[in-house]
GROMACS .gro file of N, CA and C in nm:
model
  288
    1SER      N    1   4.351  30.143  -2.123
    1SER     CA    2   4.456  30.192  -2.038
    1SER      C    3   4.477  30.150  -1.913
    2GLY      N    4   4.370  30.104  -1.833
    2GLY     CA    5   4.353  30.036  -1.717
    2GLY      C    6   4.409  29.876  -1.732
    3LYS      N    7   4.395  29.795  -1.865
    3LYS     CA    8   4.470  29.716  -1.877
    3LYS      C    9   4.630  29.727  -1.854
    4LEU      N   10   4.666  29.848  -1.923
    4LEU     CA   11   4.829  29.857  -1.940
    4LEU      C   12   4.882  29.902  -1.827
    5SER      N   13   4.825  29.988  -1.729
    5SER     CA   14   4.862  30.035  -1.591
    5SER      C   15   4.869  29.898  -1.522
    6SER      N   16   4.766  29.793  -1.530
    6SER     CA   17   4.780  29.685  -1.455
    6SER      C   18   4.870  29.632  -1.469
    7LYS      N   19   4.917  29.577  -1.611
    7LYS     CA   20   5.027  29.521  -1.674
    7LYS      C   21   5.146  29.576  -1.621
    8ALA      N   22   5.175  29.733  -1.620
    8ALA     CA   23   5.272  29.784  -1.534
    8ALA      C   24   5.268  29.789  -1.399
    9GLU      N   25   5.189  29.805  -1.346
    9GLU     CA   26   5.153  29.743  -1.176
    9GLU      C   27   5.256  29.602  -1.169
   10ARG      N   28   5.181  29.475  -1.245
   10ARG     CA   29   5.223  29.378  -1.234
   10ARG      C   30   5.390  29.361  -1.260
   11ALA      N   31   5.434  29.421  -1.372
   11ALA     CA   32   5.550  29.393  -1.423
   11ALA      C   33   5.643  29.486  -1.304
   12HIS      N   34   5.572  29.601  -1.228
   12HIS     CA   35   5.674  29.640  -1.149
   12HIS      C   36   5.669  29.564  -1.004
   13SER      N   37   5.545  29.525  -0.975
   13SER     CA   38   5.558  29.446  -0.856
   13SER      C   39   5.689  29.303  -0.848
   14ALA      N   40   5.656  29.273  -0.985
   14ALA     CA   41   5.734  29.134  -1.025
   14ALA      C   42   5.924  29.207  -1.001
   15MET      N   43   5.920  29.299  -1.034
   15MET     CA   44   6.084  29.333  -1.036
   15MET      C   45   6.081  29.372  -0.882
   16MET      N   46   5.999  29.431  -0.808
   16MET     CA   47   6.017  29.487  -0.667
   16MET      C   48   6.058  29.331  -0.606
   17ASN      N   49   5.975  29.231  -0.615
   17ASN     CA   50   5.997  29.104  -0.556
   17ASN      C   51   6.091  29.032  -0.601
   18ALA      N   52   6.152  29.061  -0.723
   18ALA     CA   53   6.284  29.009  -0.766
   18ALA      C   54   6.379  29.071  -0.693
   19ASP      N   55   6.425  29.199  -0.656
   19ASP     CA   56   6.484  29.266  -0.617
   19ASP      C   57   6.497  29.228  -0.479
   20MET      N   58   6.366  29.251  -0.405
   20MET     CA   59   6.369  29.173  -0.237
   20MET      C   60   6.418  29.048  -0.226
   21ASP      N   61   6.402  28.958  -0.323
   21ASP     CA   62   6.472  28.811  -0.323
   21ASP      C   63   6.628  28.832  -0.353
   22ALA      N   64   6.651  28.893  -0.446
   22ALA     CA   65   6.814  28.913  -0.456
   22ALA      C   66   6.875  28.972  -0.307
   23VAL      N   67   6.752  29.058  -0.250
   23VAL     CA   68   6.875  29.108  -0.102
   23VAL      C   69   6.845  29.039  -0.014
   24GLU      N   70   6.731  28.944  -0.002
   24GLU     CA   71   6.706  28.807   0.100
   24GLU      C   72   6.829  28.714   0.074
   25ALA      N   73   6.865  28.679  -0.050
   25ALA     CA   74   6.999  28.601  -0.066
   25ALA      C   75   7.111  28.654  -0.048
   26GLU      N   76   7.121  28.784  -0.081
   26GLU     CA   77   7.276  28.845  -0.061
   26GLU      C   78   7.303  28.864   0.122
   27ASN      N   79   7.174  28.876   0.182
   27ASN     CA   80   7.165  28.889   0.343
   27ASN      C   81   7.221  28.743   0.375
   28GLN      N   82   7.159  28.652   0.319
   28GLN     CA   83   7.170  28.523   0.349
   28GLN      C   84   7.297  28.455   0.342
   29VAL      N   85   7.344  28.496   0.216
   29VAL     CA   86   7.476  28.500   0.161
   29VAL      C   87   7.595  28.583   0.285
   30GLU      N   88   7.551  28.680   0.315
   30GLU     CA   89   7.644  28.750   0.424
   30GLU      C   90   7.642  28.666   0.542
   31LEU      N   91   7.524  28.636   0.596
   31LEU     CA   92   7.467  28.594   0.732
   31LEU      C   93   7.567  28.432   0.736
   32GLU      N   94   7.569  28.366   0.643
   32GLU     CA   95   7.660  28.255   0.644
   32GLU      C   96   7.797  28.259   0.621
   33GLU      N   97   7.853  28.369   0.565
   33GLU     CA   98   7.988  28.424   0.594
   33GLU      C   99   8.024  28.466   0.723
   34LYS      N  100   7.901  28.572   0.788
   34LYS     CA  101   7.949  28.585   0.899
   34LYS      C  102   7.981  28.448   0.998
   35THR      N  103   7.906  28.401   0.985
   35THR     CA  104   7.871  28.250   1.079
   35THR      C  105   7.995  28.209   1.056
   36ARG      N  106   8.042  28.171   0.942
   36ARG     CA  107   8.159  28.079   0.885
   36ARG      C  108   8.321  28.167   0.984
   37LEU      N  109   8.257  28.292   0.953
   37LEU     CA  110   8.383  28.349   1.012
   37LEU      C  111   8.405  28.330   1.184
   38ILE      N  112   8.267  28.328   1.242
   38ILE     CA  113   8.261  28.303   1.363
   38ILE      C  114   8.335  28.226   1.437
   39ASN      N  115   8.293  28.128   1.361
   39ASN     CA  116   8.319  27.953   1.377
   39ASN      C  117   8.444  27.952   1.377
   40GLN      N  118   8.509  28.013   1.259
   40GLN     CA  119   8.671  28.004   1.244
   40GLN      C  120   8.772  28.065   1.379
   41VAL      N  121   8.680  28.206   1.386
   41VAL     CA  122   8.737  28.229   1.508
   41VAL      C  123   8.735  28.178   1.648
   42LEU      N  124   8.623  28.109   1.661
   42LEU     CA  125   8.613  28.036   1.788
   42LEU      C  126   8.717  27.908   1.781
   43GLU      N  127   8.724  27.844   1.655
   43GLU     CA  128   8.817  27.729   1.647
   43GLU      C  129   8.954  27.768   1.674
   44LEU      N  130   8.999  27.927   1.628
   44LEU     CA  131   9.132  27.944   1.634
   44LEU      C  132   9.148  27.953   1.779
   45GLN      N  133   9.032  28.054   1.855
   45GLN     CA  134   9.084  28.088   1.984
   45GLN      C  135   9.093  27.957   2.078
   46HIS      N  136   9.032  27.837   2.068
   46HIS     CA  137   9.016  27.715   2.119
   46HIS      C  138   9.192  27.630   2.106
   47THR      N  139   9.244  27.676   1.969
   47THR     CA  140   9.349  27.643   1.930
   47THR      C  141   9.464  27.695   2.005
   48LEU      N  142   9.426  27.822   2.023
   48LEU     CA  143   9.549  27.932   2.083
   48LEU      C  144   9.556  27.867   2.219
   49GLU      N  145   9.430  27.863   2.272
   49GLU     CA  146   9.421  27.808   2.443
   49GLU      C  147   9.515  27.682   2.471
   50ASP      N  148   9.472  27.586   2.352
   50ASP     CA  149   9.541  27.462   2.377
   50ASP      C  150   9.706  27.461   2.376
   51LEU      N  151   9.719  27.542   2.263
   51LEU     CA  152   9.887  27.590   2.247
   51LEU      C  153   9.919  27.640   2.363
   52SER      N  154   9.840  27.754   2.446
   52SER     CA  155   9.908  27.827   2.536
   52SER      C  156   9.897  27.709   2.670
   53ALA      N  157   9.816  27.655   2.665
   53ALA     CA  158   9.844  27.549   2.774
   53ALA      C  159   9.947  27.455   2.760
   54ARG      N  160   9.972  27.407   2.640
   54ARG     CA  161  10.093  27.355   2.600
   54ARG      C  162  10.235  27.395   2.620
   55VAL      N  163  10.238  27.536   2.623
   55VAL     CA  164  10.342  27.604   2.661
   55VAL      C  165  10.353  27.615   2.816
   56ASP      N  166  10.283  27.638   2.849
   56ASP     CA  167  10.294  27.655   3.021
   56ASP      C  168  10.307  27.475   3.060
   57ALA      N  169  10.247  27.396   3.021
   57ALA     CA  170  10.338  27.254   3.093
   57ALA      C  171  10.472  27.246   3.032
   58VAL      N  172  10.521  27.244   2.946
   58VAL     CA  173  10.667  27.280   2.867
   58VAL      C  174  10.767  27.348   2.938
   59LYS      N  175  10.706  27.478   2.986
   59LYS     CA  176  10.770  27.549   3.030
   59LYS      C  177  10.795  27.473   3.213
   60GLU      N  178  10.668  27.442   3.264
   60GLU     CA  179  10.677  27.389   3.389
   60GLU      C  180  10.802  27.260   3.378
   61GLU      N  181  10.779  27.179   3.284
   61GLU     CA  182  10.858  27.049   3.305
   61GLU      C  183  11.018  27.075   3.252
   62ASN      N  184  11.016  27.199   3.176
   62ASN     CA  185  11.175  27.246   3.175
   62ASN      C  186  11.230  27.293   3.277
   63LEU      N  187  11.169  27.356   3.354
   63LEU     CA  188  11.228  27.436   3.512
   63LEU      C  189  11.223  27.317   3.603
   64LYS      N  190  11.152  27.179   3.597
   64LYS     CA  191  11.129  27.076   3.672
   64LYS      C  192  11.300  26.975   3.642
   65LEU      N  193  11.308  26.991   3.509
   65LEU     CA  194  11.417  26.915   3.417
   65LEU      C  195  11.544  26.983   3.487
   66LYS      N  196  11.520  27.135   3.469
   66LYS     CA  197  11.673  27.203   3.539
   66LYS      C  198  11.699  27.174   3.632
   67SER      N  199  11.598  27.174   3.769
   67SER     CA  200  11.635  27.145   3.866
   67SER      C  201  11.684  27.016   3.904
   68GLU      N  202  11.637  26.911   3.822
   68GLU     CA  203  11.692  26.793   3.827
   68GLU      C  204  11.875  26.763   3.789
   69ASN      N  205  11.888  26.835   3.667
   69ASN     CA  206  11.986  26.848   3.612
   69ASN      C  207  12.108  26.894   3.746
   70GLN      N  208  12.031  27.015   3.766
   70GLN     CA  209  12.133  27.119   3.899
   70GLN      C  210  12.168  26.992   4.004
   71VAL      N  211  12.098  26.933   4.037
   71VAL     CA  212  12.099  26.823   4.158
   71VAL      C  213  12.196  26.726   4.090
   72LEU      N  214  12.171  26.661   3.977
   72LEU     CA  215  12.253  26.548   3.957
   72LEU      C  216  12.384  26.615   3.911
   73GLY      N  217  12.392  26.734   3.857
   73GLY     CA  218  12.520  26.784   3.849
   73GLY      C  219  12.602  26.792   3.976
   74GLN      N  220  12.519  26.844   4.071
   74GLN     CA  221  12.597  26.853   4.206
   74GLN      C  222  12.649  26.749   4.299
   75TYR      N  223  12.591  26.609   4.242
   75TYR     CA  224  12.603  26.455   4.266
   75TYR      C  225  12.750  26.426   4.251
   76ILE      N  226  12.709  26.470   4.064
   76ILE     CA  227  12.864  26.394   4.011
   76ILE      C  228  12.967  26.505   4.029
   77GLU      N  229  12.969  26.635   4.096
   77GLU     CA  230  13.051  26.722   4.131
   77GLU      C  231  13.128  26.630   4.268
   78ASN      N  232  13.061  26.609   4.360
   78ASN     CA  233  13.071  26.573   4.464
   78ASN      C  234  13.136  26.433   4.465
   79LEU      N  235  13.065  26.321   4.378
   79LEU     CA  236  13.168  26.194   4.369
   79LEU      C  237  13.279  26.201   4.299
   80MET      N  238  13.303  26.317   4.206
   80MET     CA  239  13.425  26.310   4.141
   80MET      C  240  13.554  26.386   4.255
   81SER      N  241  13.483  26.490   4.321
   81SER     CA  242  13.585  26.562   4.427
   81SER      C  243  13.611  26.423   4.544
   82ALA      N  244  13.521  26.326   4.560
   82ALA     CA  245  13.558  26.213   4.652
   82ALA      C  246  13.617  26.126   4.591
   83SER      N  247  13.663  26.102   4.470
   83SER     CA  248  13.703  25.989   4.420
   83SER      C  249  13.851  26.011   4.367
   84SER      N  250  13.929  25.935   4.403
   84SER     CA  251  14.115  25.931   4.379
   84SER      C  252  14.114  25.997   4.249
   85VAL      N  253  14.045  25.897   4.179
   85VAL     CA  254  14.058  25.915   4.016
   85VAL      C  255  14.069  26.074   3.948
   86PHE      N  256  14.027  26.122   4.010
   86PHE     CA  257  13.964  26.277   3.965
   86PHE      C  258  14.092  26.348   4.006
   87GLN      N  259  14.106  26.321   4.149
   87GLN     CA  260  14.227  26.416   4.198
   87GLN      C  261  14.371  26.406   4.157
   88THR      N  262  14.376  26.395   4.030
   88THR     CA  263  14.543  26.366   3.980
   88THR      C  264  14.567  26.506   3.923
   89THR      N  265  14.670  26.532   3.912
   89THR     CA  266  14.721  26.642   3.872
   89THR      C  267  14.820  26.597   3.756
   90ASP      N  268  14.799  26.478   3.678
   90ASP     CA  269  14.871  26.455   3.562
   90ASP      C  270  14.792  26.510   3.458
   91THR      N  271  14.912  26.607   3.373
   91THR     CA  272  14.859  26.653   3.256
   91THR      C  273  14.808  26.597   3.141
   92LYS      N  274  14.848  26.453   3.145
   92LYS     CA  275  14.764  26.392   3.007
   92LYS      C  276  14.606  26.382   3.051
   93SER      N  277  14.551  26.343   3.188
   93SER     CA  278  14.397  26.325   3.196
   93SER      C  279  14.357  26.478   3.150
   94LYS      N  280  14.423  26.602   3.218
   94LYS     CA  281  14.374  26.731   3.184
   94LYS      C  282  14.387  26.772   3.025
   95ARG      N  283  14.428  26.680   2.950
   95ARG     CA  284  14.435  26.711   2.806
   95ARG      C  285  14.325  26.666   2.717
   96LYS      N  286  14.236  26.616   2.781
   96LYS     CA  287  14.118  26.557   2.710
   96LYS      C  288  13.996  26.682   2.719
   0.00000   0.00000   0.00000
């Protein structure tokens, strides 16, 4: 009976070790998955920061170009009003 219980104990111990190995393997997989997800989140955060900075730069450039367009528009308007070519009241030139 001593041999039997010793075999049973060894079998039980082996099963416990196998269970613990399975739990450790599962924990390792979960840890790797969490690490992968954290890295993915960090990468997305950096991408978002880059895109946000790009949007700010484009907005700034857009405001600069709008301002330049206003200046050019005013300049063209002044040239047109100073030029006799655009002072005509001829209906042919207005049909364009």
